[in-house]
PDB file of C-alpha atoms and ligand atoms in Angstrom:
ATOM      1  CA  UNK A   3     109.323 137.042 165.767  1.00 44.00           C
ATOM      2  CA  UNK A   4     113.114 136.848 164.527  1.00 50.00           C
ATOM      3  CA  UNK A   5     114.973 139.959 164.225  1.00 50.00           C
ATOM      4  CA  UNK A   6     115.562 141.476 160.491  1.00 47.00           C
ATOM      5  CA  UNK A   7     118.895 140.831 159.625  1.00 50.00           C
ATOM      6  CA  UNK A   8     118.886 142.805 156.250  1.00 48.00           C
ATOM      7  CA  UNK A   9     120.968 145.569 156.321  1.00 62.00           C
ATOM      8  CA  UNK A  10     123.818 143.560 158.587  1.00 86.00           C
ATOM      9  CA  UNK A  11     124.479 140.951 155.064  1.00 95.00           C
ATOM     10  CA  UNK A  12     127.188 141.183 153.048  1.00 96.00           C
ATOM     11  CA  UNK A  13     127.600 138.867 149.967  1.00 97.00           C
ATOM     12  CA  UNK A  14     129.811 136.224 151.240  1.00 97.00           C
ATOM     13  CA  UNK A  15     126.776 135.360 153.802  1.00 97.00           C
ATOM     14  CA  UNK A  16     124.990 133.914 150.661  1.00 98.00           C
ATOM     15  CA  UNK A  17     128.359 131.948 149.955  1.00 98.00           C
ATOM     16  CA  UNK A  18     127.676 128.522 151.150  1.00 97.00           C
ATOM     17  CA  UNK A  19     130.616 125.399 151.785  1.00 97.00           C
ATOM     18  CA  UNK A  20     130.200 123.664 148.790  1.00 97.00           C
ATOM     19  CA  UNK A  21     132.695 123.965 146.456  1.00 97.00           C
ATOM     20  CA  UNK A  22     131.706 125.557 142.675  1.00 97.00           C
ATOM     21  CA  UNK A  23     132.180 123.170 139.987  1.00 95.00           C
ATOM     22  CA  UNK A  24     132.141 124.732 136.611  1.00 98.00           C
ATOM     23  CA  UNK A  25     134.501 124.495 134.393  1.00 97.00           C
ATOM     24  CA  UNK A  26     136.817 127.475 134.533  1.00 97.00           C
ATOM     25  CA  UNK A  27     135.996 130.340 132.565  1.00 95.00           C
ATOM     26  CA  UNK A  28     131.920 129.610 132.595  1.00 97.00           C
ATOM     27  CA  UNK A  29     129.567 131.995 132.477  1.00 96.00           C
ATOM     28  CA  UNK A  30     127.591 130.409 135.545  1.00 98.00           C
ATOM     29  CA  UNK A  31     130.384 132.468 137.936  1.00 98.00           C
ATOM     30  CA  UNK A  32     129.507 135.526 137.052  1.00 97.00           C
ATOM     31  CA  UNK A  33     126.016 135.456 137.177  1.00 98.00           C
ATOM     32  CA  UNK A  34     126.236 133.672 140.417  1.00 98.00           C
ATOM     33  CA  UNK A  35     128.759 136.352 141.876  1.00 97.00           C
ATOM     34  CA  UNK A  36     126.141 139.219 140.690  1.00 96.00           C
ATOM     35  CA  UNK A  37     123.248 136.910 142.295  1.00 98.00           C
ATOM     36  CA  UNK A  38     125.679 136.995 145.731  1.00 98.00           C
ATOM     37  CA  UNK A  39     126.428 140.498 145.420  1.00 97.00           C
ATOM     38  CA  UNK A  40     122.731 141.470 144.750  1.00 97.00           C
ATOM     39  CA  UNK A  41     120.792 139.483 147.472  1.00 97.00           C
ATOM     40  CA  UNK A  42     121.606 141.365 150.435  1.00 97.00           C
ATOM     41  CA  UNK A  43     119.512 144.099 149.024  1.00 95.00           C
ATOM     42  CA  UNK A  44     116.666 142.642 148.963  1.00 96.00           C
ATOM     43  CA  UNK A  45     116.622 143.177 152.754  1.00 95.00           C
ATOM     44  CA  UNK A  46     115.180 139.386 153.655  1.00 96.00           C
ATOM     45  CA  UNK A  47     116.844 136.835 155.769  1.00 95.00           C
ATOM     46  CA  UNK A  48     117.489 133.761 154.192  1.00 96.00           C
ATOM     47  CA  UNK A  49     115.660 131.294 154.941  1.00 96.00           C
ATOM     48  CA  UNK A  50     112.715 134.136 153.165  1.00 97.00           C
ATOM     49  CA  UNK A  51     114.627 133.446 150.281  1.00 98.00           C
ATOM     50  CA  UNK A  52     114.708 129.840 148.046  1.00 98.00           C
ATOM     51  CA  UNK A  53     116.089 128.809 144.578  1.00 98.00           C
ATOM     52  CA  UNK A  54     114.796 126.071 142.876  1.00 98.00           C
ATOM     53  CA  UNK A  55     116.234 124.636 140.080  1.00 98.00           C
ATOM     54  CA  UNK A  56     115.991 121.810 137.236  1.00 98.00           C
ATOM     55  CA  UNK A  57     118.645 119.569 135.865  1.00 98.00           C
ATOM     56  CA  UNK A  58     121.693 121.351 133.867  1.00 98.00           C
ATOM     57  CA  UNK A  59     125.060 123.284 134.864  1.00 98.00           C
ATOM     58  CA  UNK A  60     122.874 126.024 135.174  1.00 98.00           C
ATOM     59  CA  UNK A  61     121.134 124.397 137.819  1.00 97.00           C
ATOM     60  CA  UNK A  62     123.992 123.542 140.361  1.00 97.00           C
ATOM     61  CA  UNK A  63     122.923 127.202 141.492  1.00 97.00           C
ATOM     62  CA  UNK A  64     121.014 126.211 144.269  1.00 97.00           C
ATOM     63  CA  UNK A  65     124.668 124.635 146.233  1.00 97.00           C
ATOM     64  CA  UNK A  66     126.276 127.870 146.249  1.00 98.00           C
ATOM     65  CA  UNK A  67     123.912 129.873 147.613  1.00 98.00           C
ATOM     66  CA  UNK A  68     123.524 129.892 151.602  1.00 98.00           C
ATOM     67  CA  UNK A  69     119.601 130.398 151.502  1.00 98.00           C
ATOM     68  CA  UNK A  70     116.978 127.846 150.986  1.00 98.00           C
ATOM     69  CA  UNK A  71     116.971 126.021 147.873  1.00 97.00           C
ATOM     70  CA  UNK A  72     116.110 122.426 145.936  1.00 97.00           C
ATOM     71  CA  UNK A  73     118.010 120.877 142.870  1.00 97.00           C
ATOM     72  CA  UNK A  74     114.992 119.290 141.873  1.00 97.00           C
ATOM     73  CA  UNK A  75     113.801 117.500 138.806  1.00 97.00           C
ATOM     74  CA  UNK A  76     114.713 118.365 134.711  1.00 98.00           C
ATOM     75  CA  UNK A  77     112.385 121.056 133.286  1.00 98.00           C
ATOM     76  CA  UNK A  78     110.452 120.583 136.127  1.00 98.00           C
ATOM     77  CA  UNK A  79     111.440 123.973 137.962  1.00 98.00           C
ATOM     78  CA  UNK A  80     108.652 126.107 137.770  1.00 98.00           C
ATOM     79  CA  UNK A  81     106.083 122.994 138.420  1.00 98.00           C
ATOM     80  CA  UNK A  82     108.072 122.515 141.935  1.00 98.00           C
ATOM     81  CA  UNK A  83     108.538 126.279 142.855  1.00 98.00           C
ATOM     82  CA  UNK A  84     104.619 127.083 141.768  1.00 98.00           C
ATOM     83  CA  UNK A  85     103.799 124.794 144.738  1.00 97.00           C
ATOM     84  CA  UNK A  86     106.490 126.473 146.955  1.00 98.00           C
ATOM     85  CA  UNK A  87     105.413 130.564 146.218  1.00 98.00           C
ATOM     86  CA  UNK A  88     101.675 130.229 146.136  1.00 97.00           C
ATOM     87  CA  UNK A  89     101.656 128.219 149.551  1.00 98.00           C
ATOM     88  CA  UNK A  90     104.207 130.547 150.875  1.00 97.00           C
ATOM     89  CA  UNK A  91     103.974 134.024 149.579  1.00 97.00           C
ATOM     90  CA  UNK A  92     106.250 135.753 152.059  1.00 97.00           C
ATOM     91  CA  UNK A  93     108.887 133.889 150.701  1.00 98.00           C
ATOM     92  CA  UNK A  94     111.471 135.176 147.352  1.00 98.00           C
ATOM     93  CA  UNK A  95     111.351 132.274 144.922  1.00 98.00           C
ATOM     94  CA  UNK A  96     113.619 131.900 142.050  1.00 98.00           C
ATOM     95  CA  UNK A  97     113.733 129.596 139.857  1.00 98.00           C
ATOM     96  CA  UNK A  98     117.004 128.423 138.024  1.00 98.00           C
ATOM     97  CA  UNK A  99     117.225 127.102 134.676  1.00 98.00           C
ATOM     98  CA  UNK A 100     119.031 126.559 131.032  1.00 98.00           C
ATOM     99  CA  UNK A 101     117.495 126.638 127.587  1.00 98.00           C
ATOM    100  CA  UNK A 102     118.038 122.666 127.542  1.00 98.00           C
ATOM    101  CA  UNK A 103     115.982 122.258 130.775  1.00 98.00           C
ATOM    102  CA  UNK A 104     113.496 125.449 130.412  1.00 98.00           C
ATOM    103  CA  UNK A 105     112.503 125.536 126.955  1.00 98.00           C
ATOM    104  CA  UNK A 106     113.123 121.809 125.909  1.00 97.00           C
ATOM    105  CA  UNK A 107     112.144 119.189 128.697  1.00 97.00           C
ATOM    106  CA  UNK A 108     110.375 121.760 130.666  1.00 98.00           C
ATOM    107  CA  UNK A 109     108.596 123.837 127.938  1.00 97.00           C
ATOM    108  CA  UNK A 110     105.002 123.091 129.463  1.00 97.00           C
ATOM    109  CA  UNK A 111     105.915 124.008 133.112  1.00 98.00           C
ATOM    110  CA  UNK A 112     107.689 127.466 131.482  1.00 98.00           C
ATOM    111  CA  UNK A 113     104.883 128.945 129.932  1.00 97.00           C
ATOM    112  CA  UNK A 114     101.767 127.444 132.180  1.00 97.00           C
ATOM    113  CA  UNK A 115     103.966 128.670 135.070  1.00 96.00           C
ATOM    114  CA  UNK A 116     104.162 132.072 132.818  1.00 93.00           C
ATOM    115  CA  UNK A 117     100.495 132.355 132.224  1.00 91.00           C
ATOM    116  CA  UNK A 118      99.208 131.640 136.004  1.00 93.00           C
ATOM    117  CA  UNK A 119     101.936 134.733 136.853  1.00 92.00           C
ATOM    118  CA  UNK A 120     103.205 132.741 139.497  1.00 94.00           C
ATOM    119  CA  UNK A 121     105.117 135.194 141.763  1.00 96.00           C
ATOM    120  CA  UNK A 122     108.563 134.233 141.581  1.00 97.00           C
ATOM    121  CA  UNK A 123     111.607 135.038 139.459  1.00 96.00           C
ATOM    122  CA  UNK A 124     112.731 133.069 136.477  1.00 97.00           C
ATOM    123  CA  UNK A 125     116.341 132.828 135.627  1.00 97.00           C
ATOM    124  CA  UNK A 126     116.765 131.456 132.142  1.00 97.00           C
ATOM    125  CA  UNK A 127     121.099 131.134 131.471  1.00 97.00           C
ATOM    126  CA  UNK A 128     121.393 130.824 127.991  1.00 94.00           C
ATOM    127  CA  UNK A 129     124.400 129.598 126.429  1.00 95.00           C
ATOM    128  CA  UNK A 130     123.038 127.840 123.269  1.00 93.00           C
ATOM    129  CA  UNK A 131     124.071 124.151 123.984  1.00 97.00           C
ATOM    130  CA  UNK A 132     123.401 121.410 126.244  1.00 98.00           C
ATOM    131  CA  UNK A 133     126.716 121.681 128.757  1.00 97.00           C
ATOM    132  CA  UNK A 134     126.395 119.149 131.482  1.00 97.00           C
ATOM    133  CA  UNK A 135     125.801 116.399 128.663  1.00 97.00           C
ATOM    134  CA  UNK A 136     128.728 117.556 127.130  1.00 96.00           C
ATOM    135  CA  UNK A 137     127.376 119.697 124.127  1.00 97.00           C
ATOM    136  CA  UNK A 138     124.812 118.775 122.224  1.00 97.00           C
ATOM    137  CA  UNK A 139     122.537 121.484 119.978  1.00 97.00           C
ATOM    138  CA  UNK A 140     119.717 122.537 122.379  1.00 97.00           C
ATOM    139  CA  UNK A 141     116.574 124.726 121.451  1.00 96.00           C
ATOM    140  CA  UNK A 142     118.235 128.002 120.963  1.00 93.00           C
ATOM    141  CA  UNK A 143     121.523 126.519 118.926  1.00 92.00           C
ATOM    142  CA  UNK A 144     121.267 128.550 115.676  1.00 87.00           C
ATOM    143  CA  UNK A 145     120.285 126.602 112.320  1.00 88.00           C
ATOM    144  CA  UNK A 146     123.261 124.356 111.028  1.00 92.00           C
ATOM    145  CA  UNK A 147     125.198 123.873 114.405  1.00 93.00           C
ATOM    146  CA  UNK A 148     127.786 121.300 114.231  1.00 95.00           C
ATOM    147  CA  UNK A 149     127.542 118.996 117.872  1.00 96.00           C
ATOM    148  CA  UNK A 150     127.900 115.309 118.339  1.00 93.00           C
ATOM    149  CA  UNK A 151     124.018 115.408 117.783  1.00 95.00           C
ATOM    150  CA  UNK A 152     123.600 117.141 114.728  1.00 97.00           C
ATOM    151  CA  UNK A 153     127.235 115.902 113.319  1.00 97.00           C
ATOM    152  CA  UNK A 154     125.278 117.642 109.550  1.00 97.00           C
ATOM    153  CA  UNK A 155     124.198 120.600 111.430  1.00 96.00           C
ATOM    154  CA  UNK A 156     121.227 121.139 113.325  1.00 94.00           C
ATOM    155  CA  UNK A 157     117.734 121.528 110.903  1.00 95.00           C
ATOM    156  CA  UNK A 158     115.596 123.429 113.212  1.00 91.00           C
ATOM    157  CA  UNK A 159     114.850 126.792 114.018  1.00 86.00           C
ATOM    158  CA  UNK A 160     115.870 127.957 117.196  1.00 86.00           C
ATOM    159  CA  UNK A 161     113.269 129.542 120.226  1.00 86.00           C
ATOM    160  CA  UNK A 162     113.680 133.327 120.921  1.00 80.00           C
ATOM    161  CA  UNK A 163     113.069 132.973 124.712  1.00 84.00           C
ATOM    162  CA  UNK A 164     111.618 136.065 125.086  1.00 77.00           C
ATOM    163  CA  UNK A 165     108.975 135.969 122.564  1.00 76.00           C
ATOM    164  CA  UNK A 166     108.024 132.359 123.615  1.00 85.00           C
ATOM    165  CA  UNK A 167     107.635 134.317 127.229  1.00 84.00           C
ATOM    166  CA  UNK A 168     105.855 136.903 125.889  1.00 75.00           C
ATOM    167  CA  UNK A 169     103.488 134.295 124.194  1.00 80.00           C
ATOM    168  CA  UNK A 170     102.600 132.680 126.750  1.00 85.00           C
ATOM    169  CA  UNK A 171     101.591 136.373 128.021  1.00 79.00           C
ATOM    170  CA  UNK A 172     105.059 136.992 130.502  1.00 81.00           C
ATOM    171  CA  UNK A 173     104.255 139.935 132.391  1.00 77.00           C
ATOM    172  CA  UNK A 174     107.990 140.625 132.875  1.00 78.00           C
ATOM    173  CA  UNK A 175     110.470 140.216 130.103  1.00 77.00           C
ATOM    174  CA  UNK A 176     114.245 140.885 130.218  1.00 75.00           C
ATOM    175  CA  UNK A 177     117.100 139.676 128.687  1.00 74.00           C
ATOM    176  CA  UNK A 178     120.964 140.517 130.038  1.00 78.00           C
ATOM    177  CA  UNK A 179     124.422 139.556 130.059  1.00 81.00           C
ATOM    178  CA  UNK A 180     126.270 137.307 132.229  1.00 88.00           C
ATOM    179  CA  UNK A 181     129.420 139.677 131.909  1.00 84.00           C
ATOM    180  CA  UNK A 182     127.716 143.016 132.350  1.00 79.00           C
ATOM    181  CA  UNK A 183     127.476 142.963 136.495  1.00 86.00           C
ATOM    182  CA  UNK A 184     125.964 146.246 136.534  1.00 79.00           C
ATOM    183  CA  UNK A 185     123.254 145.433 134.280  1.00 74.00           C
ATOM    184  CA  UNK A 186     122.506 142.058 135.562  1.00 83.00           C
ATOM    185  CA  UNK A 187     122.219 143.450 138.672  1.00 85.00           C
ATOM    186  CA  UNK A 188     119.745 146.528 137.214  1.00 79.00           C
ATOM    187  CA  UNK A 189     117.764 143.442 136.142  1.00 80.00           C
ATOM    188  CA  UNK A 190     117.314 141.349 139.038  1.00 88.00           C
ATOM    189  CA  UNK A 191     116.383 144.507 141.046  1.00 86.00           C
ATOM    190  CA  UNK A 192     114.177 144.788 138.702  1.00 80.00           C
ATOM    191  CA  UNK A 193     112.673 141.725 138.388  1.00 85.00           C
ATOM    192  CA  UNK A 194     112.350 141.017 141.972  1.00 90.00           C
ATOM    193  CA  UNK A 195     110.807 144.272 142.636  1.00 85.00           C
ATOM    194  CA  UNK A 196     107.507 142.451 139.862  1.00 82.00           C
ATOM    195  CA  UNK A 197     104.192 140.980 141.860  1.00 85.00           C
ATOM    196  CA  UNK A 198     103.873 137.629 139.286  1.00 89.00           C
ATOM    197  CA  UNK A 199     106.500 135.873 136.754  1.00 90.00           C
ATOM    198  CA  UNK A 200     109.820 137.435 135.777  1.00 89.00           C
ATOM    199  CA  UNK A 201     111.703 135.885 133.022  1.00 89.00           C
ATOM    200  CA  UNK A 202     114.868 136.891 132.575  1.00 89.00           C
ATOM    201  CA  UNK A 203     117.221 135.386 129.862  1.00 87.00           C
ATOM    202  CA  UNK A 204     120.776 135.871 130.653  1.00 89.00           C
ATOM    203  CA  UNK A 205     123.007 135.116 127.905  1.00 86.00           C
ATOM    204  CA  UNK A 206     126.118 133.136 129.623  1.00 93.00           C
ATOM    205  CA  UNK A 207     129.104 131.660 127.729  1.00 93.00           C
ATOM    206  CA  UNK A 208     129.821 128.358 127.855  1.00 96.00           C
ATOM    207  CA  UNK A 209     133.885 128.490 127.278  1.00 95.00           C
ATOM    208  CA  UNK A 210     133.986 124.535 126.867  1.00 97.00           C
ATOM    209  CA  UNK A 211     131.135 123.385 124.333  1.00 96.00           C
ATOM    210  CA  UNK A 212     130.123 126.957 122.638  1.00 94.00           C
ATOM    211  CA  UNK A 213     132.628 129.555 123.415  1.00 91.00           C
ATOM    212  CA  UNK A 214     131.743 132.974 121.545  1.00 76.00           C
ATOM    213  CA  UNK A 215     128.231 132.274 121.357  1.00 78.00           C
ATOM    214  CA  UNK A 216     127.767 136.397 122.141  1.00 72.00           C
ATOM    215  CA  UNK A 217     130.014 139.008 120.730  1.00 63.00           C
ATOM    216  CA  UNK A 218     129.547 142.247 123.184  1.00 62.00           C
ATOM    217  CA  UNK A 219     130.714 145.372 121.576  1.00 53.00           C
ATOM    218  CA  UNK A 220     130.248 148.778 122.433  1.00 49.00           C
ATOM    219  CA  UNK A 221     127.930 150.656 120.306  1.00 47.00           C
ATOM    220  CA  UNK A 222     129.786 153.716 118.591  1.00 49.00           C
ATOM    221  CA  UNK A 223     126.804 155.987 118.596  1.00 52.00           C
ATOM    222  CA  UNK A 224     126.347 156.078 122.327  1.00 49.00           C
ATOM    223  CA  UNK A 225     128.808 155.129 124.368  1.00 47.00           C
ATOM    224  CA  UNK A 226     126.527 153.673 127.383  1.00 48.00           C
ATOM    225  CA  UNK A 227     124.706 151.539 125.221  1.00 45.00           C
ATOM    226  CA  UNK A 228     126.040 147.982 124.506  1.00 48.00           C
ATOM    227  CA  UNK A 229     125.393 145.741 121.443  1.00 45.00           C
ATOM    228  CA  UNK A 230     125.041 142.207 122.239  1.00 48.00           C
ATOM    229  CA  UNK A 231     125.518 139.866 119.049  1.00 45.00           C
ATOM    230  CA  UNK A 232     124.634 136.324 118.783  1.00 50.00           C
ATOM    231  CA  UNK A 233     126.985 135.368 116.739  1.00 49.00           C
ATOM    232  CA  UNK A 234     125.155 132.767 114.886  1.00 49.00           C
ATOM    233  CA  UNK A 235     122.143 135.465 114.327  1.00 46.00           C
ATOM    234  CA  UNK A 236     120.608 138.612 114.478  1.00 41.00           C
ATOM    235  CA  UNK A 237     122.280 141.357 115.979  1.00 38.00           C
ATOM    236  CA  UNK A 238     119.867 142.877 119.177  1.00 40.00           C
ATOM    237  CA  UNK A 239     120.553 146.326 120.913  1.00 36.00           C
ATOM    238  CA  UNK A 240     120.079 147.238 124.507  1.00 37.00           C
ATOM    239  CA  UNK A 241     119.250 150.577 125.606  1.00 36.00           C
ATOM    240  CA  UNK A 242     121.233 152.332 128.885  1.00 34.00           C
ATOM    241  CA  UNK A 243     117.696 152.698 130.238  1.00 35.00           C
ATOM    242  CA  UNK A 244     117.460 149.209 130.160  1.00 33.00           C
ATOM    243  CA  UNK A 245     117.456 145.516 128.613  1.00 33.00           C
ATOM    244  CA  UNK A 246     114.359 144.850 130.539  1.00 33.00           C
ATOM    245  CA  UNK A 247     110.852 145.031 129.912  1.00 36.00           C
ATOM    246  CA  UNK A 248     107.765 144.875 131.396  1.00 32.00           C
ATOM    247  CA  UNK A 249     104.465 144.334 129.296  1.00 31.00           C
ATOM    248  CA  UNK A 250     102.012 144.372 131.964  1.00 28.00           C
ATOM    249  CA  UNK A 251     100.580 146.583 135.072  1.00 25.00           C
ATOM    250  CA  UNK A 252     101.746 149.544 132.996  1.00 24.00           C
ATOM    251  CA  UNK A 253     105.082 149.058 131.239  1.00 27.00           C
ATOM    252  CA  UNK A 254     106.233 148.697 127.720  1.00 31.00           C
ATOM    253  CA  UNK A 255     108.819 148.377 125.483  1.00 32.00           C
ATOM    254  CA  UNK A 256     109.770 150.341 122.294  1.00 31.00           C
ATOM    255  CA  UNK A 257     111.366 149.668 118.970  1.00 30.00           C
ATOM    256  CA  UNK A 258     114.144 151.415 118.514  1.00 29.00           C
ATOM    257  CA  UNK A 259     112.240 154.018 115.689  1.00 29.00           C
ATOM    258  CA  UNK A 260     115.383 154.583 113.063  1.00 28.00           C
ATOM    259  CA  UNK A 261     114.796 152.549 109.811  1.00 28.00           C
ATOM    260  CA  UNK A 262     118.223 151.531 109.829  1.00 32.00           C
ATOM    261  CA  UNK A 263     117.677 149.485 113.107  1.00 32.00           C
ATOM    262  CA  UNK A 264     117.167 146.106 112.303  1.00 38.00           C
ATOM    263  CA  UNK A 265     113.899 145.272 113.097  1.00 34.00           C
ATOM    264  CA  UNK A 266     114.696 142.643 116.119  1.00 41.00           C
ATOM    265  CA  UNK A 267     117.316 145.485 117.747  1.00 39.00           C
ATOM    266  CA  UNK A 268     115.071 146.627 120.682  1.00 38.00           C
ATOM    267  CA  UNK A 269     114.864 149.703 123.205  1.00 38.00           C
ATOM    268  CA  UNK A 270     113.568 148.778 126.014  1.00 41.00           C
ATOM    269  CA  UNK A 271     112.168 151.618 128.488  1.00 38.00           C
ATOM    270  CA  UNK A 272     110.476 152.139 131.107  1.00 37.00           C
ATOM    271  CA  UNK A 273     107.587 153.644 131.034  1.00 36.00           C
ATOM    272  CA  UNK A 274     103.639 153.313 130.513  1.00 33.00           C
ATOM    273  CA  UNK A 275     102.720 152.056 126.915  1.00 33.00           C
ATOM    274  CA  UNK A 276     101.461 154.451 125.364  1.00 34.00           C
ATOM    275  CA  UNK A 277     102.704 154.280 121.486  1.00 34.00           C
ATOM    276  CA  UNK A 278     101.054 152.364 118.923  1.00 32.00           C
ATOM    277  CA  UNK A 279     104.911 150.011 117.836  1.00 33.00           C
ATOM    278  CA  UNK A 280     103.470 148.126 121.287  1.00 33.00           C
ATOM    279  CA  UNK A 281     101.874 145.960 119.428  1.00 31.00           C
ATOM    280  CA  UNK A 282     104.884 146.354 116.236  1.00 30.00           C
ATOM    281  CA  UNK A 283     107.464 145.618 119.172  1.00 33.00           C
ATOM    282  CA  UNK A 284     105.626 142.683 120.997  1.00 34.00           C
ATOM    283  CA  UNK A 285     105.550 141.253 117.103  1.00 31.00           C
ATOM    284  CA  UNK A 286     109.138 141.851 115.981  1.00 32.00           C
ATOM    285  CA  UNK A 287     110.683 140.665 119.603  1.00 32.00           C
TER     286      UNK A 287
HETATM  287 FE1  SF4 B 324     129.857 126.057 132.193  1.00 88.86          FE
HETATM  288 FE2  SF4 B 324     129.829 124.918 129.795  1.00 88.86          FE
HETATM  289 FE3  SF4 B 324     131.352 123.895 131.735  1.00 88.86          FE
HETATM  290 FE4  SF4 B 324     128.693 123.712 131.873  1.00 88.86          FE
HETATM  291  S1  SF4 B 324     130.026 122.747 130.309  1.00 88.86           S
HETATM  292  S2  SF4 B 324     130.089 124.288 133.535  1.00 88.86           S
HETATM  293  S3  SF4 B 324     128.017 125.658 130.938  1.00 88.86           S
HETATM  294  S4  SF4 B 324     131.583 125.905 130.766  1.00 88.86           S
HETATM  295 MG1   MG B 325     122.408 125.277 127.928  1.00 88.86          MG
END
């Protein structure tokens, strides 16, 4: 039986050789120094640990990480990585993936792979556009975007990723911020720390093809919370307690009670669900 090796990582032992290719400024370097930063507490070697992802930037992931991992096939993700964590469920299995690959090509595998509450983590980065084929609208571009493929503006309505999760009945929901390190990190404790499907959105700037897609501000009336603002579309709130919820095995989230709240700003907290906006939060999501 091999040794554990947790508590001797660092970070820079999930660094691997290959050298990062995004453009400068991305998104996809933050999240992935968080992701570095965060793995050695999750007190596994790493070849316990495997990333799977589809076809995208997003999805280069899996070369800069020194653990296990497959670049595998677009929007097929969570199809590939089902096989992997139910035949091996010792093993941490994340799967990697943009709102081009996840909720366009691969919208069946997302939310069968949701509804089976597969155990492994989903990483959704979110930036709003189709980057690696050099910025086209994709299924979360806001109504009326301007791109080589909607030169008029783009006619439909965009997904909310998180209530197309919690359709498909998610068990873990969160959404996050590829800037916010702390956070991000809260979340993928979080997350990792769920038996079945996590889906986490994380909202990451793409500097080339949609730069500014989120405004972050600080929100005036409480200075640990943070306002994160599409800027195309409605404004959401995340609580200090969290920008993660669970909606199974005893968790909930709560709407933010104030009439004055916009109904899709959310509170997210953790604890048992108890209060009848449940059902008014799962709705307005
Ligand atoms: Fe990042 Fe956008 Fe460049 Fe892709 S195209 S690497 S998402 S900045
Ligand atoms: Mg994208």
């Amino acid at each position: 039986m091999s040794e554990p090796v947790a508590l001797t990582l660092k970070p820079k032992d999930f660094k691997s050789d290959q050298e990062v290719r995004w453009c400068p400024g991305c998104g996809d370097y933050a999240i992935l120094a968080a992701m570095q930063s965060f793995l050695p507490s999750l007190g596994l070697e790493r070849e316990k640990i495997a990333f799977v992802s589809g076809i995208g930037c997003s999805s280069r992931f899996p070369y800069y990480l020194n653990t296990y991992g497959m670049h595998s096939i677009h929007g097929r993700a969570p199809a590939i990585a089902t096989g992997l964590a139910t035949t091996r469920p010792d093993l941490s299995v994340w799967v990697v993936t943009g709102d081009g690959d996840a909720l366009s090509i691969g919208g069946n595998h997302l939310i069968h792979a949701l509804r089976r509450n597969v155990n492994f983590k989903i990483l959704l980065f979110n930036n709003r556009i189709y980057g690696l084929t050099k910025g086209q609208y994709s299924p979360t571009s806001e109504v009326g975007k301007i791109t080589k493929s909607t030169p008029a503006g783009s006619v439909d309505a965009p997904f909310n990723p998180l209530s197309l999760a919690l359709g498909a009945e998610a068990s873990f929901v969160a959404r996050t911020l590829d800037s916010d390190r702390k956070h991000l990190q809260q979340v993928l404790t979080t997350a990792a720390q769920h038996e079945g499907s996590a889906f986490v959105e994380i909202y990451q700037n793409c500097p080339i093809f949609n730069d500014d897609a989120f405004e972050v501000l600080k929100n005036p009336d409480s200075r640990d919370e943070t306002l994160i603002r599409l800027t195309h579309g409605e404004p959401i709130t995340f609580g200090p307690e969290g920008k993660y919820a669970v909606v199974r095995n005893g968790w909930g989230i709560k709407v933010a009670e104030t009439a004055s709240v916009p109904p899709s700003d959310i509170v997210v907290h953790d604890e048992t669900v108890t209060d009848p906006s449940y059902a008014f939060a799962l709705s307005r999501l």
